[in-house]
Coordinates of C-alpha atoms (C1' of nucleotides) in Angstrom, one line a residue:
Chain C
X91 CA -163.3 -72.7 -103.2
X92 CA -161.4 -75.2 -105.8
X93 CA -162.8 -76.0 -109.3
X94 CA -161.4 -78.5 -111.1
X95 CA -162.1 -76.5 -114.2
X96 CA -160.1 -73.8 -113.7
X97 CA -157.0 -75.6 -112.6
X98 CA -153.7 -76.1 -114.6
X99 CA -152.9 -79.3 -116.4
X100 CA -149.7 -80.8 -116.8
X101 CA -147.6 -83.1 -118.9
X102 CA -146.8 -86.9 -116.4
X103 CA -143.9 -88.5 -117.6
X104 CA -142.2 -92.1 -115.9
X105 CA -138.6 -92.2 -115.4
X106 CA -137.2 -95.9 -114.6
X107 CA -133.7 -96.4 -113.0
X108 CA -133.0 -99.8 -114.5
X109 CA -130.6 -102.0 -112.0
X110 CA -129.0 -104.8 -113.2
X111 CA -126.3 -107.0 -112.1
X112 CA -123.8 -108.8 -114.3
X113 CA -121.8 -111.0 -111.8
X114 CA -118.9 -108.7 -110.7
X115 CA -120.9 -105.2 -111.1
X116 CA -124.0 -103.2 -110.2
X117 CA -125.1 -102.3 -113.5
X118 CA -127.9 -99.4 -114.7
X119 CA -129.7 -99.5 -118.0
X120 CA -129.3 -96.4 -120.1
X121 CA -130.5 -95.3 -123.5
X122 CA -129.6 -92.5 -126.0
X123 CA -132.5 -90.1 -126.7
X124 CA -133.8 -90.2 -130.1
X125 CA -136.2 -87.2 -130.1
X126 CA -135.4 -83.4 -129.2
X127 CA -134.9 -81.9 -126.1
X128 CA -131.1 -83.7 -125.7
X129 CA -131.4 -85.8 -128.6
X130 CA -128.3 -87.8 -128.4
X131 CA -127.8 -88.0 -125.6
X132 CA -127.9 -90.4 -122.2
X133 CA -130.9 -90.6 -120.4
X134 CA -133.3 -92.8 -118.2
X135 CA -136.0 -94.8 -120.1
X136 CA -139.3 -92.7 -120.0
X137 CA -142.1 -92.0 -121.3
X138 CA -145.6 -90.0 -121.1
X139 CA -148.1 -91.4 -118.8
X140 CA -151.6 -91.8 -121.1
X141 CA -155.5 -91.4 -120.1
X142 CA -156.4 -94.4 -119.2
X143 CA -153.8 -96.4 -117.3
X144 CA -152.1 -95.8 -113.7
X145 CA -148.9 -94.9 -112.7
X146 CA -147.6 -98.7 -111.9
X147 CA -149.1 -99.7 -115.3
X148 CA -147.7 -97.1 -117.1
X149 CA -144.0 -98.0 -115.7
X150 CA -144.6 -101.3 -116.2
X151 CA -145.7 -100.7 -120.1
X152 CA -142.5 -98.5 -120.5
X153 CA -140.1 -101.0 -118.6
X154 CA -141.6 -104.1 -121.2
X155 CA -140.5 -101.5 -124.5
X156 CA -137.3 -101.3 -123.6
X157 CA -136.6 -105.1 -121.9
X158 CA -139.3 -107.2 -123.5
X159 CA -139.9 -108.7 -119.3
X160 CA -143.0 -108.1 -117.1
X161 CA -143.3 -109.6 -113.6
X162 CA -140.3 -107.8 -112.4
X163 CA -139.9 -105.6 -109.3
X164 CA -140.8 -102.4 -110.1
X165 CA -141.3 -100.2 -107.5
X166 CA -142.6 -96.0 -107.7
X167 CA -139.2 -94.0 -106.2
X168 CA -139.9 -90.1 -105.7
X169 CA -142.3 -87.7 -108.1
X170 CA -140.2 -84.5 -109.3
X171 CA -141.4 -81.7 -110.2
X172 CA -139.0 -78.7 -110.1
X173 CA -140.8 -76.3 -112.4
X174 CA -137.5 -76.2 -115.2
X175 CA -137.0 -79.6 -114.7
X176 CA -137.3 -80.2 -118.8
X177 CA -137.1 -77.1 -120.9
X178 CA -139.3 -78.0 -123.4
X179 CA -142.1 -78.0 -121.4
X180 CA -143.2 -78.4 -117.4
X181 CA -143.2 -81.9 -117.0
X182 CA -144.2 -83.7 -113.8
X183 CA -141.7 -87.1 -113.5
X184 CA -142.2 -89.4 -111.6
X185 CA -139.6 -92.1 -111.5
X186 CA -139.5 -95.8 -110.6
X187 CA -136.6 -98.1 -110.0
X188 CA -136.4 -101.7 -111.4
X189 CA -134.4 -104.9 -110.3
X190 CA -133.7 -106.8 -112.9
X191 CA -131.6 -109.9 -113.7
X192 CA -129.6 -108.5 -116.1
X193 CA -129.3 -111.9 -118.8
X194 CA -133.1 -111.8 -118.9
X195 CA -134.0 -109.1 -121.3
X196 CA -134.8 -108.6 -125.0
X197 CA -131.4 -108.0 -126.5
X198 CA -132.8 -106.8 -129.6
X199 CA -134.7 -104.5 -128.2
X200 CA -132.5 -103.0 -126.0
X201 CA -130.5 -102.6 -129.2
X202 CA -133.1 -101.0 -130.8
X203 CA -133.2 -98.2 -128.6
X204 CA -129.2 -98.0 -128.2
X205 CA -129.5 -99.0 -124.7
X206 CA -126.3 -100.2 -122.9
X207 CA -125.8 -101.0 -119.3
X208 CA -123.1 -99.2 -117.2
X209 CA -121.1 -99.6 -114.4
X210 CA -122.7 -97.7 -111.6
X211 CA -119.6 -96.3 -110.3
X212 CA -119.0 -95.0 -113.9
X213 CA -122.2 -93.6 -115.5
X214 CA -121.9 -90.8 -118.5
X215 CA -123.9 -87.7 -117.9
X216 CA -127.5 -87.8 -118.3
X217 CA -130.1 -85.6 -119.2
X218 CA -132.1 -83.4 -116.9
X219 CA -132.2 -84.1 -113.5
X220 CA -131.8 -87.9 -113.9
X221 CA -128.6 -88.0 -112.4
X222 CA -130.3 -87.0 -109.3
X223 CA -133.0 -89.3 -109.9
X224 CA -130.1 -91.9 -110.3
X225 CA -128.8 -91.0 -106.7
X226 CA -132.1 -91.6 -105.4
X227 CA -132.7 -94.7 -106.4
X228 CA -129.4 -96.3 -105.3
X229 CA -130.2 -94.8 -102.0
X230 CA -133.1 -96.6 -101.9
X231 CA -131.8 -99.8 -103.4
X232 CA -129.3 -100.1 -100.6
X233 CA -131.9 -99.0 -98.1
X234 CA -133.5 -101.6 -98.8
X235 CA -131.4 -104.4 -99.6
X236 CA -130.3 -104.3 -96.0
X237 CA -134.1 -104.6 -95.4
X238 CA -135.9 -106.9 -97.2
X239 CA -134.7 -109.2 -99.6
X240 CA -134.6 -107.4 -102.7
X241 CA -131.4 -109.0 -103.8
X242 CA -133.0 -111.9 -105.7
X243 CA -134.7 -110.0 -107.7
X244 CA -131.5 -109.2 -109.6
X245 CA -129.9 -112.5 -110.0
X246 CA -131.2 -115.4 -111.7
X247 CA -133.9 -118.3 -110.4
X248 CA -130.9 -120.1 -108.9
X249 CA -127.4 -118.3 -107.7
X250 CA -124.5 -119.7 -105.6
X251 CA -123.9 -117.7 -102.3
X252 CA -120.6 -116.0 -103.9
X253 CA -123.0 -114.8 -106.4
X254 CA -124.8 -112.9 -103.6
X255 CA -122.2 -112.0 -102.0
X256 CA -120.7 -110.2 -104.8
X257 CA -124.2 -108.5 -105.3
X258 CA -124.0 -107.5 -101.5
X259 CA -120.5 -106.4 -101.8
X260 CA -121.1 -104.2 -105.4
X261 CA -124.6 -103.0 -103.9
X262 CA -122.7 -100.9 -101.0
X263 CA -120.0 -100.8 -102.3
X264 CA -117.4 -102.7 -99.7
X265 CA -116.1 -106.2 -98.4
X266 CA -118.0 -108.7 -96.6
X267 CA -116.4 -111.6 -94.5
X268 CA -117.6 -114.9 -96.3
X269 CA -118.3 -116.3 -92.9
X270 CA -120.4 -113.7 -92.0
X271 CA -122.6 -113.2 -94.9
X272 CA -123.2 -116.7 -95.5
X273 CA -124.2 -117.5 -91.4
X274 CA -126.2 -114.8 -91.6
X275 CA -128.4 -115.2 -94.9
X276 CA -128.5 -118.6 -94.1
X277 CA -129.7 -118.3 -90.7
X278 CA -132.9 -116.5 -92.1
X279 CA -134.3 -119.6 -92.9
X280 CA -135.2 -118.8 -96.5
X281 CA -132.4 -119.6 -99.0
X282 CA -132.7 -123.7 -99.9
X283 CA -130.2 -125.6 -101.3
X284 CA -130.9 -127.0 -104.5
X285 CA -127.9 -129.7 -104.1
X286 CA -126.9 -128.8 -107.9
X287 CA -123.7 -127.1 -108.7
X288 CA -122.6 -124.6 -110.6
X289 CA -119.3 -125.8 -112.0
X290 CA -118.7 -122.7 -114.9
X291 CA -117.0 -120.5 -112.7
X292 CA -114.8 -122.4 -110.1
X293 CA -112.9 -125.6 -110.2
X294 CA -115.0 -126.9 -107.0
X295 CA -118.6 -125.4 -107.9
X296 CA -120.8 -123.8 -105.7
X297 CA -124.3 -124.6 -104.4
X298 CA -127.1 -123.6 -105.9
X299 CA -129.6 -121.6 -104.0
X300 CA -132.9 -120.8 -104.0
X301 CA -135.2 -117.7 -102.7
X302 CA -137.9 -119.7 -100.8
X303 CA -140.7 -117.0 -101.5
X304 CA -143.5 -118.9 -99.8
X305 CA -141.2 -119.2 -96.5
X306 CA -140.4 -116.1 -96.7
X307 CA -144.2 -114.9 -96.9
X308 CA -145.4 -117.3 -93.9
X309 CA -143.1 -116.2 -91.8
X310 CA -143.5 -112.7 -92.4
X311 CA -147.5 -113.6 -91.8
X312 CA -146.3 -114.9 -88.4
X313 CA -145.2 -111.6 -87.3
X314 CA -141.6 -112.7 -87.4
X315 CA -139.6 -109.0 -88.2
X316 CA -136.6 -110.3 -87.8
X317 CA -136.6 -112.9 -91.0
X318 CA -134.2 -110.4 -92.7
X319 CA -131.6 -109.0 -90.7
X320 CA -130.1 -105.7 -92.3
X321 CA -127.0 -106.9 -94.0
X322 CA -125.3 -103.8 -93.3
X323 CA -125.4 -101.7 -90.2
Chain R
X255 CA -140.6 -91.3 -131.4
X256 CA -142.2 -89.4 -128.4
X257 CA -143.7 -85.7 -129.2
X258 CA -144.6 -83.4 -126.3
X259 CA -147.5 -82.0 -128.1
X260 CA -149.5 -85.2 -128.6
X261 CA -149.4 -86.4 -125.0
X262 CA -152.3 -86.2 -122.5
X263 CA -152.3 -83.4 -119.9
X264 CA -153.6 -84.1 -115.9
X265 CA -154.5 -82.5 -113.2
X266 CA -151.8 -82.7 -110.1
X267 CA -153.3 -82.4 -106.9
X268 CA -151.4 -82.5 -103.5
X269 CA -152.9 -84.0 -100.2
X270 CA -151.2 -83.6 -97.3
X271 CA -151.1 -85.8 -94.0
X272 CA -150.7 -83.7 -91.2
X273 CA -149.7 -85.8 -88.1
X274 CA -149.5 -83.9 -84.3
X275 CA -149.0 -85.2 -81.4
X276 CA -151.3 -83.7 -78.4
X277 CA -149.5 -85.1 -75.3
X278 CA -151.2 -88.2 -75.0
X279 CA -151.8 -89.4 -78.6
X280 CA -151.1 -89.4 -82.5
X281 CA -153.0 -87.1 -84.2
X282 CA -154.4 -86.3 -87.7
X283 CA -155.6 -83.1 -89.0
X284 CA -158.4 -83.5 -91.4
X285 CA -160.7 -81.6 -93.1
X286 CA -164.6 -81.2 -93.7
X287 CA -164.1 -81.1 -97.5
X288 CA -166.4 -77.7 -99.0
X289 CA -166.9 -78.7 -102.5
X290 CA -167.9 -81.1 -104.9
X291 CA -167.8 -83.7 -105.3
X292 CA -167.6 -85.3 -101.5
X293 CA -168.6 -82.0 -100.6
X294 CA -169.5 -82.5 -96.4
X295 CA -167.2 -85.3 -96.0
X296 CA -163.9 -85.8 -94.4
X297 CA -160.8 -85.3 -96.5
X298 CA -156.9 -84.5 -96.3
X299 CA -156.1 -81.5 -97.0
X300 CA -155.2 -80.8 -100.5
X301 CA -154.6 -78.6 -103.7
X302 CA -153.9 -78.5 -107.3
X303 CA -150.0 -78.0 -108.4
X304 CA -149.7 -74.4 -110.3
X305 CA -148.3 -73.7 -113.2
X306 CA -145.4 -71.8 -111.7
X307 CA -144.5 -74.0 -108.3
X308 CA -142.9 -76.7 -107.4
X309 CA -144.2 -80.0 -105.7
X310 CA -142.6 -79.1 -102.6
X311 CA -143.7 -75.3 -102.5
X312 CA -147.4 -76.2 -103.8
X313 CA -147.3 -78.8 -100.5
X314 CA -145.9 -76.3 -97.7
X315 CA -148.3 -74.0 -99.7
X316 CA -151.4 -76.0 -99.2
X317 CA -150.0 -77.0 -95.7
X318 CA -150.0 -73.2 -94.9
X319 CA -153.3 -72.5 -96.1
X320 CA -154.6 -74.8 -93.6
X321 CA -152.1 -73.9 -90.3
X322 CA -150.6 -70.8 -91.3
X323 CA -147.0 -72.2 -90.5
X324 CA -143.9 -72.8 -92.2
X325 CA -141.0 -74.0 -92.3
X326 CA -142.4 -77.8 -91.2
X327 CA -141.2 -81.3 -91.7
X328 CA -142.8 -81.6 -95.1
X329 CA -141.5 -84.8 -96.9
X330 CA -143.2 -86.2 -99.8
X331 CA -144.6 -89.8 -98.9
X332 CA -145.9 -90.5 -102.9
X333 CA -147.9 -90.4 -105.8
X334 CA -151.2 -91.8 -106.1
X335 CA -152.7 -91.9 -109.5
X336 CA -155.5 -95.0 -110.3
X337 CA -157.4 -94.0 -112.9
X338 CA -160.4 -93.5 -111.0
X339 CA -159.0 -92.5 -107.8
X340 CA -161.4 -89.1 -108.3
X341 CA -164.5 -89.5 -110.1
X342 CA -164.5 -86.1 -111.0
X343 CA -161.6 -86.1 -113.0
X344 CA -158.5 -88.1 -113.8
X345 CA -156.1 -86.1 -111.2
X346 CA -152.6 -87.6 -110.1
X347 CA -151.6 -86.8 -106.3
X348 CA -148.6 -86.5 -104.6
X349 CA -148.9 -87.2 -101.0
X350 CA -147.1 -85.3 -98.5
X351 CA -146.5 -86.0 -94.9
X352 CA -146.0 -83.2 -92.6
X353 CA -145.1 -83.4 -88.6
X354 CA -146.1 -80.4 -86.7
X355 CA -146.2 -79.3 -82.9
X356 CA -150.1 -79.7 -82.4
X357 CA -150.1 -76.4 -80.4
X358 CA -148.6 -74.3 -82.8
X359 CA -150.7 -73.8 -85.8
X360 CA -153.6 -71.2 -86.3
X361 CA -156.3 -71.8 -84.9
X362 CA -158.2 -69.6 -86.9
X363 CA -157.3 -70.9 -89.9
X364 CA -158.2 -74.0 -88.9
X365 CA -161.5 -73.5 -87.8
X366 CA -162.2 -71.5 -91.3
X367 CA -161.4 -75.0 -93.2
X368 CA -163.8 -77.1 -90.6
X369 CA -160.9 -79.1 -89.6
X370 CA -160.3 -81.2 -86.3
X371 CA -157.9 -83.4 -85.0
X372 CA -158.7 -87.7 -85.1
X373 CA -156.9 -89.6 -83.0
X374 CA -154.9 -91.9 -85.7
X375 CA -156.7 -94.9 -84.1
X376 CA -160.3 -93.5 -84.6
X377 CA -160.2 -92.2 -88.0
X378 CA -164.0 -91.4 -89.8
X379 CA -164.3 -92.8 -93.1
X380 CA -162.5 -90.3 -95.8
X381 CA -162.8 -89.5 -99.5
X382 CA -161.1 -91.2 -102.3
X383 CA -157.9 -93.4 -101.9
X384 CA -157.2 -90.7 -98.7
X385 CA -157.3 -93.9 -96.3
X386 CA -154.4 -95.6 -98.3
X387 CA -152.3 -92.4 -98.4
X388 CA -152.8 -92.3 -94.4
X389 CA -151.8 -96.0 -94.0
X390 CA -148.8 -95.4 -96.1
X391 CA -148.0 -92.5 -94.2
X392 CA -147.7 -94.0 -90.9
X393 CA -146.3 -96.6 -92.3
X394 CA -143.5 -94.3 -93.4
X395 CA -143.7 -92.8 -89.8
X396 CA -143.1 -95.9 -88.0
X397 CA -139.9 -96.3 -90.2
X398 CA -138.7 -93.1 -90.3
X399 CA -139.0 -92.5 -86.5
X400 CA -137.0 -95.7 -86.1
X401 CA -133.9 -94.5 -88.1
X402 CA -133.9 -90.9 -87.7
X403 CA -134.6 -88.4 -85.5
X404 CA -137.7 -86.7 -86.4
X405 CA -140.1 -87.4 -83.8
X406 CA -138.7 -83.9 -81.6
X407 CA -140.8 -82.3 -85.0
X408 CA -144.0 -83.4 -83.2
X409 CA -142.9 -82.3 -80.0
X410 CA -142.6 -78.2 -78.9
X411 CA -138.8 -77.1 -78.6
X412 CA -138.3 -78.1 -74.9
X413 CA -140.0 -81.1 -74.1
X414 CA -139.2 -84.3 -71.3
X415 CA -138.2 -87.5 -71.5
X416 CA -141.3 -89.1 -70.5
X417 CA -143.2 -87.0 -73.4
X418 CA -141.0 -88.3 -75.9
X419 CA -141.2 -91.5 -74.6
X420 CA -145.3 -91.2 -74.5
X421 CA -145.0 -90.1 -78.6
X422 CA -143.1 -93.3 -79.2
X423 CA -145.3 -95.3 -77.3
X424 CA -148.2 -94.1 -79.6
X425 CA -146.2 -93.9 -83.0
X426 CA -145.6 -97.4 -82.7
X427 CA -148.8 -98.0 -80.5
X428 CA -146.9 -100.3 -77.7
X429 CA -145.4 -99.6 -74.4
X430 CA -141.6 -99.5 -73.9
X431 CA -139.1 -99.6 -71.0
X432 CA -138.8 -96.7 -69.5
X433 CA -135.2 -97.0 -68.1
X434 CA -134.3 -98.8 -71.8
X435 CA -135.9 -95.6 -73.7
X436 CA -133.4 -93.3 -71.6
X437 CA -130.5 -95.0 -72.0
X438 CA -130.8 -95.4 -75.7
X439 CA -132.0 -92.3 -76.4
X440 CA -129.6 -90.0 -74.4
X441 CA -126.7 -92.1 -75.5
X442 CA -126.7 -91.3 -79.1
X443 CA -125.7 -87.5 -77.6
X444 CA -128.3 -85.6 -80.0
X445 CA -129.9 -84.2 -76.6
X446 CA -129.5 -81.4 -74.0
X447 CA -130.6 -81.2 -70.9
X448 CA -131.8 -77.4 -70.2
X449 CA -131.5 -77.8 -66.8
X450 CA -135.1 -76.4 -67.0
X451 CA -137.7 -78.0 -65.4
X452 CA -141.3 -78.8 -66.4
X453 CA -143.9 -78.5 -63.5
X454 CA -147.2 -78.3 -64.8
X455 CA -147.4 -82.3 -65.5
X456 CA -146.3 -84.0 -62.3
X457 CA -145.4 -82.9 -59.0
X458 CA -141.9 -83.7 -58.9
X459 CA -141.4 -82.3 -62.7
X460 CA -139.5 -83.2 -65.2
X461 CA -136.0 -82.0 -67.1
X462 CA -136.9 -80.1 -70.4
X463 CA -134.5 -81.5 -72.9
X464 CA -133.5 -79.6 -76.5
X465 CA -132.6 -81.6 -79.8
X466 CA -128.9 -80.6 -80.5
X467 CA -129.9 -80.4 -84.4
X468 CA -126.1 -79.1 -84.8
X469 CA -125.0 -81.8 -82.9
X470 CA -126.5 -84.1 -84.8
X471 CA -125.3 -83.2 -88.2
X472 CA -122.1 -83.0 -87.0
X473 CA -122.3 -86.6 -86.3
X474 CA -123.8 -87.5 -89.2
X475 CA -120.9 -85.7 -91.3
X476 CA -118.2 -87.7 -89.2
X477 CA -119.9 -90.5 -91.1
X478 CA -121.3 -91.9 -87.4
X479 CA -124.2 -93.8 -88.9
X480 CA -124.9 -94.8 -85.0
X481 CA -126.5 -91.7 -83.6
X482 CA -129.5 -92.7 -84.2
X483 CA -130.2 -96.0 -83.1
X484 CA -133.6 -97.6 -83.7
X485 CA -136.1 -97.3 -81.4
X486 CA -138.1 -100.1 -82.4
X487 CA -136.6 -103.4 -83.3
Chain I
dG52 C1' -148.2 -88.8 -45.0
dC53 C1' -149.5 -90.4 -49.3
dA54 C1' -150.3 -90.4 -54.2
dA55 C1' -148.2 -89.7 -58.7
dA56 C1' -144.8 -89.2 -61.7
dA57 C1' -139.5 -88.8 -62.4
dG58 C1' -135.4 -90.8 -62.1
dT59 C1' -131.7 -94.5 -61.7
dG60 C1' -128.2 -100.0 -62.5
dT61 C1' -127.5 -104.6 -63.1
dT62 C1' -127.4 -109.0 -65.2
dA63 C1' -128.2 -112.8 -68.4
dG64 C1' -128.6 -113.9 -73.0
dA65 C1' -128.3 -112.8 -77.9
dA66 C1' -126.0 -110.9 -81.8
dC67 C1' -121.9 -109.1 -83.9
dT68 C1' -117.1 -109.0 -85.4
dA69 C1' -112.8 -110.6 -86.4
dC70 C1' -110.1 -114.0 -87.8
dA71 C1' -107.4 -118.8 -90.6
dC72 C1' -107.5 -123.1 -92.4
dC73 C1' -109.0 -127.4 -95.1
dC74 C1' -111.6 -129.0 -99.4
dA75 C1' -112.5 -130.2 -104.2
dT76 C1' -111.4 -129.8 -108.7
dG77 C1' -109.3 -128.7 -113.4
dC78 C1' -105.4 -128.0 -115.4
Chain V
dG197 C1' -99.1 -131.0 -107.6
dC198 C1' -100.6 -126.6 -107.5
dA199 C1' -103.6 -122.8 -108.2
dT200 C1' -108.4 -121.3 -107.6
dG201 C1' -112.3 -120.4 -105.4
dG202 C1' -115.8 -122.9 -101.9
dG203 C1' -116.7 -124.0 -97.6
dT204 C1' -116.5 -124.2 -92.3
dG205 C1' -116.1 -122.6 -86.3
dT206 C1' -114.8 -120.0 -82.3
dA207 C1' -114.0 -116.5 -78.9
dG208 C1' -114.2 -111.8 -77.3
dT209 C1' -117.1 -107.9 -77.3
dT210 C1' -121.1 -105.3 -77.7
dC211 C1' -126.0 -104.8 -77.6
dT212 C1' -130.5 -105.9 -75.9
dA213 C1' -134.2 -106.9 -72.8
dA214 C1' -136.0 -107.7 -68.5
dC215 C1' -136.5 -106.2 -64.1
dA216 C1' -137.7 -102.8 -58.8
dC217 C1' -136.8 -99.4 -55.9
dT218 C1' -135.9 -94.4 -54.4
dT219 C1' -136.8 -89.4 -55.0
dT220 C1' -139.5 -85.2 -55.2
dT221 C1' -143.3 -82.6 -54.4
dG222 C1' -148.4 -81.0 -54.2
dC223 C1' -152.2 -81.9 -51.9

DNA sequence: GCAAAAGTGTTAGAACTACACCCATGC
DNA sequence: GCATGGGTGTAGTTCTAACACTTTTGC
């Protein structure tokens, strides 16, 4: 019935939706195309997947060109396909999202490919149907921030609960009551205190955190759903 | 930097999991696969991606092939592509998740592909990665049916509250409170009772309730994020 | 009349929300 | 000493989970 020989090939490309966080702003990592169609202009870092690696590999190779960092979260989105989706030629996409902390990157590579991060509330038009890929991703993001705990991922090895907070707040884009956020994150029972302060932003300082991974992993092993509460709804 | 014309080409297959609900238990649709390689053995159902289609029409294509219905819950679940995921050739697929009223396909059809219906908890040993895509898929289930109202897509138009309290019960493969499952359920208002009874079950018989789909999106538009309440947890 | 499934309320505990003041420090 | 951001507790309300009996009907 189906022969493999006969069947239509097709260019694979991977899309990643770079999310960073600089301390006050949700933050996405764009570059400007340097080869036709749409040189010039904004776009999503991609590239072509090749014969012999997977899909995760291949993000994660394309990811390392532009940020010089491996060992990040990386995690495959959607696959599009819409037949006119690039008008040079068919080309299945299929996108991944990355949390990053946003300090922790190859600045001279990101120069290189005259990358610059934007305000997600204030992104210039993209190429393609990357804009939609965009919405996507920041649908999943907040789906599931309020899920697991994902949020780490874009701030540095230690962060003071303000910090998250912020993240929280420019994440969904709303207030949070301080109370609140901090009874509740705390109350998971996988943040620790590190006793050190950070003193460079506020006159007082504010504790130092950390994301007790281990913790976070035995209790899940125990069966315990409820570790991380959705932070919204 | 990147030229079209140099890049590797792949096949794009889709595989679709095809979940139904019989009354009593979670289904699967699967198929005795009629060519090589694997030929004989049990397989999702699957195609290759055409030139001139998209992913979603080459998946409620496939999908029709094999039940001869449209118009479906089709949603795509994602891709799969490990090098050598099919030893026959490097072939990237997209996973699709479908929920269908088990008595409304072709049966026909059905019988031309060899296909049957597993219960989800007595699965036979299938091709390829095909086991992973089903984990992920009623993974995605589970979590879908929690949030949003999709489980009436397993269920024929008019159905009863016990039934859809029996297709919970096996989605997430635990018993729940009856008296608790009405509550919630008719409280988020996405329900109607057809005043219609069901008689062929029990003696007494049972109300035959329709999903108000307008209802429902009505809600959603009012920006009521509460309709839809989790089921589980 | 009895077996089998449908239908119905209440209560205790847990979680959620809203809200206002003191603390530590650098200038 | 004052401005700035960090940190803390409570009370009312809502949600959740646990629980048992009555109703209808076919046989």
């Amino acid at each position: 019935m189906q022969h493999y020989q006969d069947q239509d090939h097709f260019l694979v490309a991977l899309d990643c939706i770079i999310f960073g966080f600089d301390g006050e702003e949700l933050k996405l990592l764009l570059i400007k195309r340097d080869f036709e169609p749409e040189r010039g202009n904004w776009s999503l870092m991609g590239g072509f997947l090749q014969k012999k690696e997977s899909l995760d590999t291949a993000a994660g190779r394309i990811l390392n060109n532009l940020t010089g960092i491996k060992d990040i979260f990386l995690e495959q989105l959607h696959a599009f396909g819409e037949v006119n989706r690039d008008p040079e030629e068919r080309t299945i996409s299929i996108a991944y999202y990355a949390l990053i902390d946003v300090n922790s990157h190859d600045k001279e590579l990101v120069k290189q490919h005259s990358a610059s991060w934007f305000s997600i509330h204030d992104l210039p038009e993209l190429i393609f149907d990357h804009q939609q890929m965009v919405e996507a991703a920041l649908k999943r993001l907040r789906h599931k921030a309020a899920h697991e705990p994902v949020g780490f991922e874009l701030l540095p090895d230690k962060f003071t609960l303000p910090q998250l907070q912020k993240l929280y707040e420019s994440i969904y884009n709303t207030d949070l009551d301080k109370r609140n956020f901090r009874r509740r994150v705390l109350s998971m029972g996988v943040l620790v205190n590190t006793k050190e302060k950070q003193k460079n932003y506020s006159k007082k300082g504010a504790f130092l955190y950390k994301f007790d991974e281990d913790e976070y992993s035995k209790k899940l092993d125990n069966g315990d759903s409820t570790v991380f509460k959705p932070i919204k709804n």
